[in-house]
């Protein structure tokens, strides 16, 4: 009779880590959601313009972070999963990805700052909001810094500390938010500043926690070349996935107005809860998926993921049907009553995120990044091909149309990552890179 106690132990450990990560992330998300609600409330009158500007800024920060930083952070996490028994080597690899990320960010953000008034006219409806642009750029750099700490904790599977880290960000964000409210903040600028300041504060605080990658030497030539080889396809997947997944608010603002973007953003803030739940699961499962596939356990995990997603959908359906309209008005205000039909559409798509992101997408990106990139290119091309439809209808209908487009994108991605995972499970899995036998010439 087979002893299944190791399987049960691994399952309990995975569930524990998921709870720890989700707990900290939920507090952090709650603080960010509180910022959004306050931004919606302080706009005043029947206009959602201020909230639209705030949401556009936050979306821009997240997009820039994903484009500049996520490919490098992801490569470090994957390298750590393949070489978990060589911590010093992993530290050198992450040191290189972290420093490269900051160099690229400094150059790009400085160029954006130099063109500040021009960008502000197009992104934030006028040169008078140039300060908002500068705060957006500064907050992006702060987020890139703090992502390095998050990636390191994930690589080390230090999920208790990871949870404390996210809880700390939430606490600092809430404290700064309270201070801004007391001082009478009523525009997007101070709230965007809170976002960046909370991230920077936690990065500085966690400098006191042992993070060897910050002082590690550069990797050997073999591993340095591996960074470029791996980033090529993965960077494209992450960049294109971010455009089709998070660029909806800035696009709508550019095609219509900040007010309509604000109405849409209120719905997106609630809908993203499902996506963030899926993201928490990705963080926990990512280092485990390839080992589980080698052990023949991945199929069972995929089934458990789908069953959990279906259960969440069944339980949430009554709330979406009956509780949503009064809840949206109570939280965001009467101005945002038009957000309800938009939210119902978006929730269909973000529920699909729970089904495919934690296992199917994460495993596919680790094992077949080129195939994932090819699929994302097709999805992105279709995304922009249908975008003119949004500009041809009136403003609220434009928001509803965009919501359907975003849901269709998620359907396409579920099909893509299901197919890629099916193929990957039938073929060879990635093997750890073989280190050079000669002593590397490392530079401090």
PDB file of C-alpha atoms in Angstrom, residues 56-353:
ATOM      1  CA  UNK A  56      -4.918  56.174 -14.727  1.00  0.00           C
ATOM      2  CA  UNK A  57      -1.820  56.993 -12.675  1.00  0.00           C
ATOM      3  CA  UNK A  58      -1.960  53.752 -10.679  1.00  0.00           C
ATOM      4  CA  UNK A  59      -2.544  51.697 -13.841  1.00  0.00           C
ATOM      5  CA  UNK A  60       0.427  53.428 -15.471  1.00  0.00           C
ATOM      6  CA  UNK A  61       2.630  52.584 -12.468  1.00  0.00           C
ATOM      7  CA  UNK A  62       1.632  48.920 -12.607  1.00  0.00           C
ATOM      8  CA  UNK A  63       2.137  48.738 -16.373  1.00  0.00           C
ATOM      9  CA  UNK A  64       5.614  50.300 -16.188  1.00  0.00           C
ATOM     10  CA  UNK A  65       6.557  48.016 -13.297  1.00  0.00           C
ATOM     11  CA  UNK A  66       5.457  44.978 -15.295  1.00  0.00           C
ATOM     12  CA  UNK A  67       7.216  46.070 -18.483  1.00  0.00           C
ATOM     13  CA  UNK A  68      10.503  47.113 -16.863  1.00  0.00           C
ATOM     14  CA  UNK A  69      10.749  44.886 -13.819  1.00  0.00           C
ATOM     15  CA  UNK A  70       8.584  41.783 -14.071  1.00  0.00           C
ATOM     16  CA  UNK A  71      10.593  39.973 -16.785  1.00  0.00           C
ATOM     17  CA  UNK A  72      13.780  40.289 -14.731  1.00  0.00           C
ATOM     18  CA  UNK A  73      12.100  39.414 -11.430  1.00  0.00           C
ATOM     19  CA  UNK A  74      10.392  36.443 -13.064  1.00  0.00           C
ATOM     20  CA  UNK A  75      13.680  35.186 -14.475  1.00  0.00           C
ATOM     21  CA  UNK A  76      15.231  35.373 -10.997  1.00  0.00           C
ATOM     22  CA  UNK A  77      12.342  33.389  -9.488  1.00  0.00           C
ATOM     23  CA  UNK A  78      12.583  30.726 -12.188  1.00  0.00           C
ATOM     24  CA  UNK A  79      16.355  30.489 -11.775  1.00  0.00           C
ATOM     25  CA  UNK A  80      15.831  30.101  -8.032  1.00  0.00           C
ATOM     26  CA  UNK A  81      13.336  27.281  -8.601  1.00  0.00           C
ATOM     27  CA  UNK A  82      15.803  25.421 -10.829  1.00  0.00           C
ATOM     28  CA  UNK A  83      18.779  25.966  -8.495  1.00  0.00           C
ATOM     29  CA  UNK A  84      17.199  26.023  -5.046  1.00  0.00           C
ATOM     30  CA  UNK A  85      20.127  24.013  -3.641  1.00  0.00           C
ATOM     31  CA  UNK A  86      22.662  26.689  -4.701  1.00  0.00           C
ATOM     32  CA  UNK A  87      21.609  29.810  -2.746  1.00  0.00           C
ATOM     33  CA  UNK A  88      24.824  31.770  -3.345  1.00  0.00           C
ATOM     34  CA  UNK A  89      24.513  31.272  -7.091  1.00  0.00           C
ATOM     35  CA  UNK A  90      20.867  32.340  -6.979  1.00  0.00           C
ATOM     36  CA  UNK A  91      21.813  35.481  -5.018  1.00  0.00           C
ATOM     37  CA  UNK A  92      24.349  36.470  -7.671  1.00  0.00           C
ATOM     38  CA  UNK A  93      21.785  35.908 -10.403  1.00  0.00           C
ATOM     39  CA  UNK A  94      19.151  38.027  -8.663  1.00  0.00           C
ATOM     40  CA  UNK A  95      21.730  40.722  -7.931  1.00  0.00           C
ATOM     41  CA  UNK A  96      22.328  41.050 -11.665  1.00  0.00           C
ATOM     42  CA  UNK A  97      18.635  41.154 -12.562  1.00  0.00           C
ATOM     43  CA  UNK A  98      17.896  43.702  -9.813  1.00  0.00           C
ATOM     44  CA  UNK A  99      20.701  46.065 -10.831  1.00  0.00           C
ATOM     45  CA  UNK A 100      19.865  45.773 -14.508  1.00  0.00           C
ATOM     46  CA  UNK A 101      16.235  46.579 -13.730  1.00  0.00           C
ATOM     47  CA  UNK A 102      17.154  49.754 -11.843  1.00  0.00           C
ATOM     48  CA  UNK A 103      19.523  50.945 -14.570  1.00  0.00           C
ATOM     49  CA  UNK A 104      16.867  50.523 -17.266  1.00  0.00           C
ATOM     50  CA  UNK A 105      14.252  52.195 -15.057  1.00  0.00           C
ATOM     51  CA  UNK A 106      16.443  55.184 -14.247  1.00  0.00           C
ATOM     52  CA  UNK A 107      17.123  55.881 -17.926  1.00  0.00           C
ATOM     53  CA  UNK A 108      13.521  55.424 -19.051  1.00  0.00           C
ATOM     54  CA  UNK A 109      11.883  57.351 -16.204  1.00  0.00           C
ATOM     55  CA  UNK A 110      14.355  60.226 -16.547  1.00  0.00           C
ATOM     56  CA  UNK A 111      13.442  60.506 -20.234  1.00  0.00           C
ATOM     57  CA  UNK A 112       9.739  60.552 -19.335  1.00  0.00           C
ATOM     58  CA  UNK A 113      10.338  63.250 -16.720  1.00  0.00           C
ATOM     59  CA  UNK A 114      12.127  65.389 -19.301  1.00  0.00           C
ATOM     60  CA  UNK A 115       9.016  65.224 -21.488  1.00  0.00           C
ATOM     61  CA  UNK A 116       6.715  65.726 -18.489  1.00  0.00           C
ATOM     62  CA  UNK A 117       4.392  68.508 -19.730  1.00  0.00           C
ATOM     63  CA  UNK A 118       3.883  66.825 -23.113  1.00  0.00           C
ATOM     64  CA  UNK A 119       3.029  63.456 -21.526  1.00  0.00           C
ATOM     65  CA  UNK A 120       0.748  65.098 -18.950  1.00  0.00           C
ATOM     66  CA  UNK A 121      -1.319  66.707 -21.725  1.00  0.00           C
ATOM     67  CA  UNK A 122      -2.028  63.318 -23.233  1.00  0.00           C
ATOM     68  CA  UNK A 123      -2.262  61.129 -20.151  1.00  0.00           C
ATOM     69  CA  UNK A 124      -3.701  63.442 -17.482  1.00  0.00           C
ATOM     70  CA  UNK A 125      -5.722  65.983 -19.494  1.00  0.00           C
ATOM     71  CA  UNK A 126      -3.403  68.958 -19.216  1.00  0.00           C
ATOM     72  CA  UNK A 127      -0.008  70.378 -18.248  1.00  0.00           C
ATOM     73  CA  UNK A 128      -1.510  71.482 -14.935  1.00  0.00           C
ATOM     74  CA  UNK A 129      -1.236  67.831 -13.830  1.00  0.00           C
ATOM     75  CA  UNK A 130       2.474  67.503 -14.593  1.00  0.00           C
ATOM     76  CA  UNK A 131       3.113  67.020 -10.871  1.00  0.00           C
ATOM     77  CA  UNK A 132       0.873  63.960 -11.035  1.00  0.00           C
ATOM     78  CA  UNK A 133       3.077  62.581 -13.789  1.00  0.00           C
ATOM     79  CA  UNK A 134       6.246  63.143 -11.739  1.00  0.00           C
ATOM     80  CA  UNK A 135       4.664  61.386  -8.756  1.00  0.00           C
ATOM     81  CA  UNK A 136       3.659  58.528 -11.050  1.00  0.00           C
ATOM     82  CA  UNK A 137       7.247  58.122 -12.253  1.00  0.00           C
ATOM     83  CA  UNK A 138       8.697  58.321  -8.732  1.00  0.00           C
ATOM     84  CA  UNK A 139       6.177  55.773  -7.463  1.00  0.00           C
ATOM     85  CA  UNK A 140       7.107  53.454 -10.321  1.00  0.00           C
ATOM     86  CA  UNK A 141      10.757  53.485  -9.246  1.00  0.00           C
ATOM     87  CA  UNK A 142       9.764  52.849  -5.619  1.00  0.00           C
ATOM     88  CA  UNK A 143       7.650  49.884  -6.690  1.00  0.00           C
ATOM     89  CA  UNK A 144      10.539  48.465  -8.731  1.00  0.00           C
ATOM     90  CA  UNK A 145      12.718  48.616  -5.612  1.00  0.00           C
ATOM     91  CA  UNK A 146      10.220  46.871  -3.384  1.00  0.00           C
ATOM     92  CA  UNK A 147       9.532  44.155  -5.974  1.00  0.00           C
ATOM     93  CA  UNK A 148      13.135  43.043  -5.534  1.00  0.00           C
ATOM     94  CA  UNK A 149      12.466  42.253  -1.882  1.00  0.00           C
ATOM     95  CA  UNK A 150       9.237  40.443  -2.780  1.00  0.00           C
ATOM     96  CA  UNK A 151      11.013  38.332  -5.402  1.00  0.00           C
ATOM     97  CA  UNK A 152      13.774  37.387  -2.962  1.00  0.00           C
ATOM     98  CA  UNK A 153      11.303  36.272  -0.301  1.00  0.00           C
ATOM     99  CA  UNK A 154       9.441  34.255  -2.931  1.00  0.00           C
ATOM    100  CA  UNK A 155      12.640  32.610  -4.163  1.00  0.00           C
ATOM    101  CA  UNK A 156      13.513  31.595  -0.604  1.00  0.00           C
ATOM    102  CA  UNK A 157       9.929  30.432   0.084  1.00  0.00           C
ATOM    103  CA  UNK A 158       9.964  32.663   3.180  1.00  0.00           C
ATOM    104  CA  UNK A 159       6.213  33.069   3.104  1.00  0.00           C
ATOM    105  CA  UNK A 160       5.818  34.080   6.749  1.00  0.00           C
ATOM    106  CA  UNK A 161       8.186  37.004   6.183  1.00  0.00           C
ATOM    107  CA  UNK A 162       6.513  37.626   2.827  1.00  0.00           C
ATOM    108  CA  UNK A 163       3.178  37.968   4.611  1.00  0.00           C
ATOM    109  CA  UNK A 164       4.687  40.340   7.178  1.00  0.00           C
ATOM    110  CA  UNK A 165       6.193  42.352   4.343  1.00  0.00           C
ATOM    111  CA  UNK A 166       2.843  42.863   2.609  1.00  0.00           C
ATOM    112  CA  UNK A 167       1.176  43.586   5.943  1.00  0.00           C
ATOM    113  CA  UNK A 168       3.803  46.239   6.590  1.00  0.00           C
ATOM    114  CA  UNK A 169       3.133  47.893   3.242  1.00  0.00           C
ATOM    115  CA  UNK A 170      -0.576  47.927   4.086  1.00  0.00           C
ATOM    116  CA  UNK A 171       0.052  49.472   7.511  1.00  0.00           C
ATOM    117  CA  UNK A 172       2.327  52.194   6.141  1.00  0.00           C
ATOM    118  CA  UNK A 173      -0.062  52.913   3.269  1.00  0.00           C
ATOM    119  CA  UNK A 174      -3.021  53.269   5.640  1.00  0.00           C
ATOM    120  CA  UNK A 175      -1.052  55.509   7.994  1.00  0.00           C
ATOM    121  CA  UNK A 176      -0.002  57.823   5.167  1.00  0.00           C
ATOM    122  CA  UNK A 177      -3.520  57.745   3.740  1.00  0.00           C
ATOM    123  CA  UNK A 178      -4.965  58.798   7.099  1.00  0.00           C
ATOM    124  CA  UNK A 179      -2.461  61.638   7.276  1.00  0.00           C
ATOM    125  CA  UNK A 180      -3.375  62.785   3.759  1.00  0.00           C
ATOM    126  CA  UNK A 181      -7.088  62.705   4.624  1.00  0.00           C
ATOM    127  CA  UNK A 182      -6.552  64.681   7.831  1.00  0.00           C
ATOM    128  CA  UNK A 183      -4.583  67.276   5.882  1.00  0.00           C
ATOM    129  CA  UNK A 184      -7.518  67.646   3.480  1.00  0.00           C
ATOM    130  CA  UNK A 185      -6.314  65.761   0.403  1.00  0.00           C
ATOM    131  CA  UNK A 186      -8.891  66.073  -2.369  1.00  0.00           C
ATOM    132  CA  UNK A 187      -6.918  65.444  -5.562  1.00  0.00           C
ATOM    133  CA  UNK A 188      -5.136  62.483  -7.121  1.00  0.00           C
ATOM    134  CA  UNK A 189      -1.616  63.778  -6.464  1.00  0.00           C
ATOM    135  CA  UNK A 190      -1.291  63.118  -2.702  1.00  0.00           C
ATOM    136  CA  UNK A 191      -2.949  59.713  -3.006  1.00  0.00           C
ATOM    137  CA  UNK A 192      -0.555  58.625  -5.750  1.00  0.00           C
ATOM    138  CA  UNK A 193       2.235  59.928  -3.531  1.00  0.00           C
ATOM    139  CA  UNK A 194       0.971  57.667  -0.729  1.00  0.00           C
ATOM    140  CA  UNK A 195       1.285  54.670  -3.061  1.00  0.00           C
ATOM    141  CA  UNK A 196       4.923  55.379  -3.827  1.00  0.00           C
ATOM    142  CA  UNK A 197       5.925  56.476  -0.336  1.00  0.00           C
ATOM    143  CA  UNK A 198       4.552  53.318   1.291  1.00  0.00           C
ATOM    144  CA  UNK A 199       6.521  51.107  -1.104  1.00  0.00           C
ATOM    145  CA  UNK A 200       9.728  53.076  -0.576  1.00  0.00           C
ATOM    146  CA  UNK A 201       9.295  53.043   3.201  1.00  0.00           C
ATOM    147  CA  UNK A 202       8.987  49.251   3.325  1.00  0.00           C
ATOM    148  CA  UNK A 203      12.005  48.782   1.076  1.00  0.00           C
ATOM    149  CA  UNK A 204      14.067  50.899   3.473  1.00  0.00           C
ATOM    150  CA  UNK A 205      12.678  49.123   6.548  1.00  0.00           C
ATOM    151  CA  UNK A 206      13.471  45.697   5.091  1.00  0.00           C
ATOM    152  CA  UNK A 207      17.069  46.678   4.457  1.00  0.00           C
ATOM    153  CA  UNK A 208      17.448  45.491   8.046  1.00  0.00           C
ATOM    154  CA  UNK A 209      16.337  41.980   7.021  1.00  0.00           C
ATOM    155  CA  UNK A 210      19.027  39.722   5.591  1.00  0.00           C
ATOM    156  CA  UNK A 211      18.860  39.893   1.789  1.00  0.00           C
ATOM    157  CA  UNK A 212      22.185  38.599   0.431  1.00  0.00           C
ATOM    158  CA  UNK A 213      21.347  39.460  -3.176  1.00  0.00           C
ATOM    159  CA  UNK A 214      21.706  43.182  -2.435  1.00  0.00           C
ATOM    160  CA  UNK A 215      25.441  42.741  -1.770  1.00  0.00           C
ATOM    161  CA  UNK A 216      26.102  39.710  -3.939  1.00  0.00           C
ATOM    162  CA  UNK A 217      28.717  39.754  -6.666  1.00  0.00           C
ATOM    163  CA  UNK A 218      27.878  39.484 -10.341  1.00  0.00           C
ATOM    164  CA  UNK A 219      27.086  35.997 -11.695  1.00  0.00           C
ATOM    165  CA  UNK A 220      29.517  33.994 -13.812  1.00  0.00           C
ATOM    166  CA  UNK A 221      29.459  34.321 -17.578  1.00  0.00           C
ATOM    167  CA  UNK A 222      27.281  31.250 -18.075  1.00  0.00           C
ATOM    168  CA  UNK A 223      24.537  32.499 -15.756  1.00  0.00           C
ATOM    169  CA  UNK A 224      24.790  36.055 -17.090  1.00  0.00           C
ATOM    170  CA  UNK A 225      24.120  34.765 -20.602  1.00  0.00           C
ATOM    171  CA  UNK A 226      21.208  32.740 -19.221  1.00  0.00           C
ATOM    172  CA  UNK A 227      19.527  35.996 -18.139  1.00  0.00           C
ATOM    173  CA  UNK A 228      19.389  37.214 -21.727  1.00  0.00           C
ATOM    174  CA  UNK A 229      18.345  33.845 -23.146  1.00  0.00           C
ATOM    175  CA  UNK A 230      15.470  33.464 -20.728  1.00  0.00           C
ATOM    176  CA  UNK A 231      14.264  37.074 -20.790  1.00  0.00           C
ATOM    177  CA  UNK A 232      13.829  37.136 -24.564  1.00  0.00           C
ATOM    178  CA  UNK A 233      10.542  35.213 -24.687  1.00  0.00           C
ATOM    179  CA  UNK A 234       9.344  35.760 -21.137  1.00  0.00           C
ATOM    180  CA  UNK A 235       9.720  39.531 -21.367  1.00  0.00           C
ATOM    181  CA  UNK A 236       7.485  39.560 -24.412  1.00  0.00           C
ATOM    182  CA  UNK A 237       4.849  37.431 -22.679  1.00  0.00           C
ATOM    183  CA  UNK A 238       4.781  39.691 -19.623  1.00  0.00           C
ATOM    184  CA  UNK A 239       4.791  42.938 -21.587  1.00  0.00           C
ATOM    185  CA  UNK A 240       2.016  41.873 -23.958  1.00  0.00           C
ATOM    186  CA  UNK A 241       0.046  40.258 -21.154  1.00  0.00           C
ATOM    187  CA  UNK A 242       0.243  43.476 -19.170  1.00  0.00           C
ATOM    188  CA  UNK A 243      -0.950  45.577 -22.096  1.00  0.00           C
ATOM    189  CA  UNK A 244      -4.016  43.407 -22.671  1.00  0.00           C
ATOM    190  CA  UNK A 245      -4.636  42.910 -18.955  1.00  0.00           C
ATOM    191  CA  UNK A 246      -4.065  46.310 -17.356  1.00  0.00           C
ATOM    192  CA  UNK A 247      -4.078  49.003 -20.032  1.00  0.00           C
ATOM    193  CA  UNK A 248      -7.864  49.260 -20.187  1.00  0.00           C
ATOM    194  CA  UNK A 249      -8.163  52.322 -17.922  1.00  0.00           C
ATOM    195  CA  UNK A 250      -5.491  54.471 -19.664  1.00  0.00           C
ATOM    196  CA  UNK A 251      -6.858  53.473 -23.066  1.00  0.00           C
ATOM    197  CA  UNK A 252     -10.418  54.387 -22.098  1.00  0.00           C
ATOM    198  CA  UNK A 253      -9.230  57.695 -20.648  1.00  0.00           C
ATOM    199  CA  UNK A 254      -7.448  58.508 -23.914  1.00  0.00           C
ATOM    200  CA  UNK A 255     -10.416  57.507 -26.094  1.00  0.00           C
ATOM    201  CA  UNK A 256     -13.153  59.140 -23.989  1.00  0.00           C
ATOM    202  CA  UNK A 257     -12.512  61.165 -20.823  1.00  0.00           C
ATOM    203  CA  UNK A 258     -11.116  60.891 -17.308  1.00  0.00           C
ATOM    204  CA  UNK A 259     -14.704  60.921 -16.007  1.00  0.00           C
ATOM    205  CA  UNK A 260     -15.690  57.790 -17.959  1.00  0.00           C
ATOM    206  CA  UNK A 261     -12.375  56.205 -17.029  1.00  0.00           C
ATOM    207  CA  UNK A 262     -13.319  56.839 -13.392  1.00  0.00           C
ATOM    208  CA  UNK A 263     -16.716  55.144 -13.790  1.00  0.00           C
ATOM    209  CA  UNK A 264     -15.014  52.160 -15.411  1.00  0.00           C
ATOM    210  CA  UNK A 265     -12.204  52.138 -12.827  1.00  0.00           C
ATOM    211  CA  UNK A 266     -14.647  51.771  -9.931  1.00  0.00           C
ATOM    212  CA  UNK A 267     -15.871  48.526 -11.497  1.00  0.00           C
ATOM    213  CA  UNK A 268     -12.324  47.421 -12.264  1.00  0.00           C
ATOM    214  CA  UNK A 269     -11.272  47.985  -8.636  1.00  0.00           C
ATOM    215  CA  UNK A 270     -13.848  45.454  -7.452  1.00  0.00           C
ATOM    216  CA  UNK A 271     -13.332  43.021 -10.327  1.00  0.00           C
ATOM    217  CA  UNK A 272      -9.601  42.868  -9.705  1.00  0.00           C
ATOM    218  CA  UNK A 273     -10.218  41.075  -6.388  1.00  0.00           C
ATOM    219  CA  UNK A 274     -10.567  37.789  -8.265  1.00  0.00           C
ATOM    220  CA  UNK A 275      -7.447  38.466 -10.316  1.00  0.00           C
ATOM    221  CA  UNK A 276      -5.456  39.283  -7.200  1.00  0.00           C
ATOM    222  CA  UNK A 277      -6.633  36.063  -5.557  1.00  0.00           C
ATOM    223  CA  UNK A 278      -5.325  34.183  -8.592  1.00  0.00           C
ATOM    224  CA  UNK A 279      -2.097  36.153  -8.371  1.00  0.00           C
ATOM    225  CA  UNK A 280      -1.582  35.110  -4.752  1.00  0.00           C
ATOM    226  CA  UNK A 281      -1.885  31.477  -5.790  1.00  0.00           C
ATOM    227  CA  UNK A 282       0.660  32.052  -8.581  1.00  0.00           C
ATOM    228  CA  UNK A 283       3.198  33.291  -6.035  1.00  0.00           C
ATOM    229  CA  UNK A 284       2.888  30.132  -3.960  1.00  0.00           C
ATOM    230  CA  UNK A 285       2.670  27.618  -6.820  1.00  0.00           C
ATOM    231  CA  UNK A 286       5.357  29.029  -9.117  1.00  0.00           C
ATOM    232  CA  UNK A 287       8.414  27.433  -7.421  1.00  0.00           C
ATOM    233  CA  UNK A 288       6.547  24.118  -7.042  1.00  0.00           C
ATOM    234  CA  UNK A 289       5.035  23.456 -10.464  1.00  0.00           C
ATOM    235  CA  UNK A 290       8.033  21.994 -12.299  1.00  0.00           C
ATOM    236  CA  UNK A 291       8.968  19.671  -9.386  1.00  0.00           C
ATOM    237  CA  UNK A 292       5.323  18.561  -9.144  1.00  0.00           C
ATOM    238  CA  UNK A 293       5.219  17.874 -12.886  1.00  0.00           C
ATOM    239  CA  UNK A 294       8.326  15.700 -12.570  1.00  0.00           C
ATOM    240  CA  UNK A 295       6.580  13.763  -9.796  1.00  0.00           C
ATOM    241  CA  UNK A 296       3.415  13.292 -11.867  1.00  0.00           C
ATOM    242  CA  UNK A 297       1.268  15.421  -9.526  1.00  0.00           C
ATOM    243  CA  UNK A 298       0.481  18.376 -11.767  1.00  0.00           C
ATOM    244  CA  UNK A 299      -2.725  16.955 -13.273  1.00  0.00           C
ATOM    245  CA  UNK A 300      -4.242  16.574  -9.815  1.00  0.00           C
ATOM    246  CA  UNK A 301      -3.303  20.171  -8.974  1.00  0.00           C
ATOM    247  CA  UNK A 302      -4.929  21.451 -12.176  1.00  0.00           C
ATOM    248  CA  UNK A 303      -8.131  19.628 -11.267  1.00  0.00           C
ATOM    249  CA  UNK A 304      -8.109  21.055  -7.750  1.00  0.00           C
ATOM    250  CA  UNK A 305      -7.584  24.558  -9.163  1.00  0.00           C
ATOM    251  CA  UNK A 306     -10.563  24.230 -11.512  1.00  0.00           C
ATOM    252  CA  UNK A 307     -12.834  22.822  -8.795  1.00  0.00           C
ATOM    253  CA  UNK A 308     -11.891  25.654  -6.435  1.00  0.00           C
ATOM    254  CA  UNK A 309     -12.605  28.204  -9.172  1.00  0.00           C
ATOM    255  CA  UNK A 310     -15.999  26.689  -9.923  1.00  0.00           C
ATOM    256  CA  UNK A 311     -16.905  26.715  -6.227  1.00  0.00           C
ATOM    257  CA  UNK A 312     -15.947  30.381  -5.946  1.00  0.00           C
ATOM    258  CA  UNK A 313     -18.082  31.186  -8.995  1.00  0.00           C
ATOM    259  CA  UNK A 314     -21.150  29.409  -7.614  1.00  0.00           C
ATOM    260  CA  UNK A 315     -20.829  31.091  -4.217  1.00  0.00           C
ATOM    261  CA  UNK A 316     -20.269  34.541  -5.720  1.00  0.00           C
ATOM    262  CA  UNK A 317     -23.142  34.444  -8.238  1.00  0.00           C
ATOM    263  CA  UNK A 318     -25.925  35.486  -5.794  1.00  0.00           C
ATOM    264  CA  UNK A 319     -23.821  38.395  -4.556  1.00  0.00           C
ATOM    265  CA  UNK A 320     -23.190  39.589  -8.106  1.00  0.00           C
ATOM    266  CA  UNK A 321     -26.895  39.418  -8.970  1.00  0.00           C
ATOM    267  CA  UNK A 322     -28.497  40.944  -5.868  1.00  0.00           C
ATOM    268  CA  UNK A 323     -25.952  42.622  -3.614  1.00  0.00           C
ATOM    269  CA  UNK A 324     -23.803  44.397  -6.172  1.00  0.00           C
ATOM    270  CA  UNK A 325     -25.904  47.483  -7.089  1.00  0.00           C
ATOM    271  CA  UNK A 326     -26.510  48.782  -3.547  1.00  0.00           C
ATOM    272  CA  UNK A 327     -22.966  47.874  -2.496  1.00  0.00           C
ATOM    273  CA  UNK A 328     -21.341  49.867  -5.320  1.00  0.00           C
ATOM    274  CA  UNK A 329     -23.402  52.972  -4.518  1.00  0.00           C
ATOM    275  CA  UNK A 330     -22.769  52.613  -0.788  1.00  0.00           C
ATOM    276  CA  UNK A 331     -19.004  52.295  -1.226  1.00  0.00           C
ATOM    277  CA  UNK A 332     -18.223  54.628  -4.122  1.00  0.00           C
ATOM    278  CA  UNK A 333     -21.232  56.967  -4.151  1.00  0.00           C
ATOM    279  CA  UNK A 334     -24.239  57.575  -6.380  1.00  0.00           C
ATOM    280  CA  UNK A 335     -21.984  58.924  -9.138  1.00  0.00           C
ATOM    281  CA  UNK A 336     -20.769  55.373  -9.734  1.00  0.00           C
ATOM    282  CA  UNK A 337     -24.155  53.660 -10.173  1.00  0.00           C
ATOM    283  CA  UNK A 338     -23.319  53.254 -13.871  1.00  0.00           C
ATOM    284  CA  UNK A 339     -20.372  51.056 -12.835  1.00  0.00           C
ATOM    285  CA  UNK A 340     -22.650  48.107 -11.960  1.00  0.00           C
ATOM    286  CA  UNK A 341     -23.276  46.710 -15.494  1.00  0.00           C
ATOM    287  CA  UNK A 342     -19.587  47.199 -16.281  1.00  0.00           C
ATOM    288  CA  UNK A 343     -18.610  45.286 -13.152  1.00  0.00           C
ATOM    289  CA  UNK A 344     -20.875  42.342 -13.918  1.00  0.00           C
ATOM    290  CA  UNK A 345     -19.166  41.921 -17.282  1.00  0.00           C
ATOM    291  CA  UNK A 346     -15.652  42.312 -15.888  1.00  0.00           C
ATOM    292  CA  UNK A 347     -16.314  39.737 -13.169  1.00  0.00           C
ATOM    293  CA  UNK A 348     -16.885  37.054 -15.802  1.00  0.00           C
ATOM    294  CA  UNK A 349     -13.366  37.619 -17.081  1.00  0.00           C
ATOM    295  CA  UNK A 350     -11.635  37.952 -13.734  1.00  0.00           C
ATOM    296  CA  UNK A 351     -13.337  34.766 -12.533  1.00  0.00           C
ATOM    297  CA  UNK A 352     -11.651  33.019 -15.461  1.00  0.00           C
ATOM    298  CA  UNK A 353      -8.329  34.302 -14.081  1.00  0.00           C
TER     299      UNK A 353
END
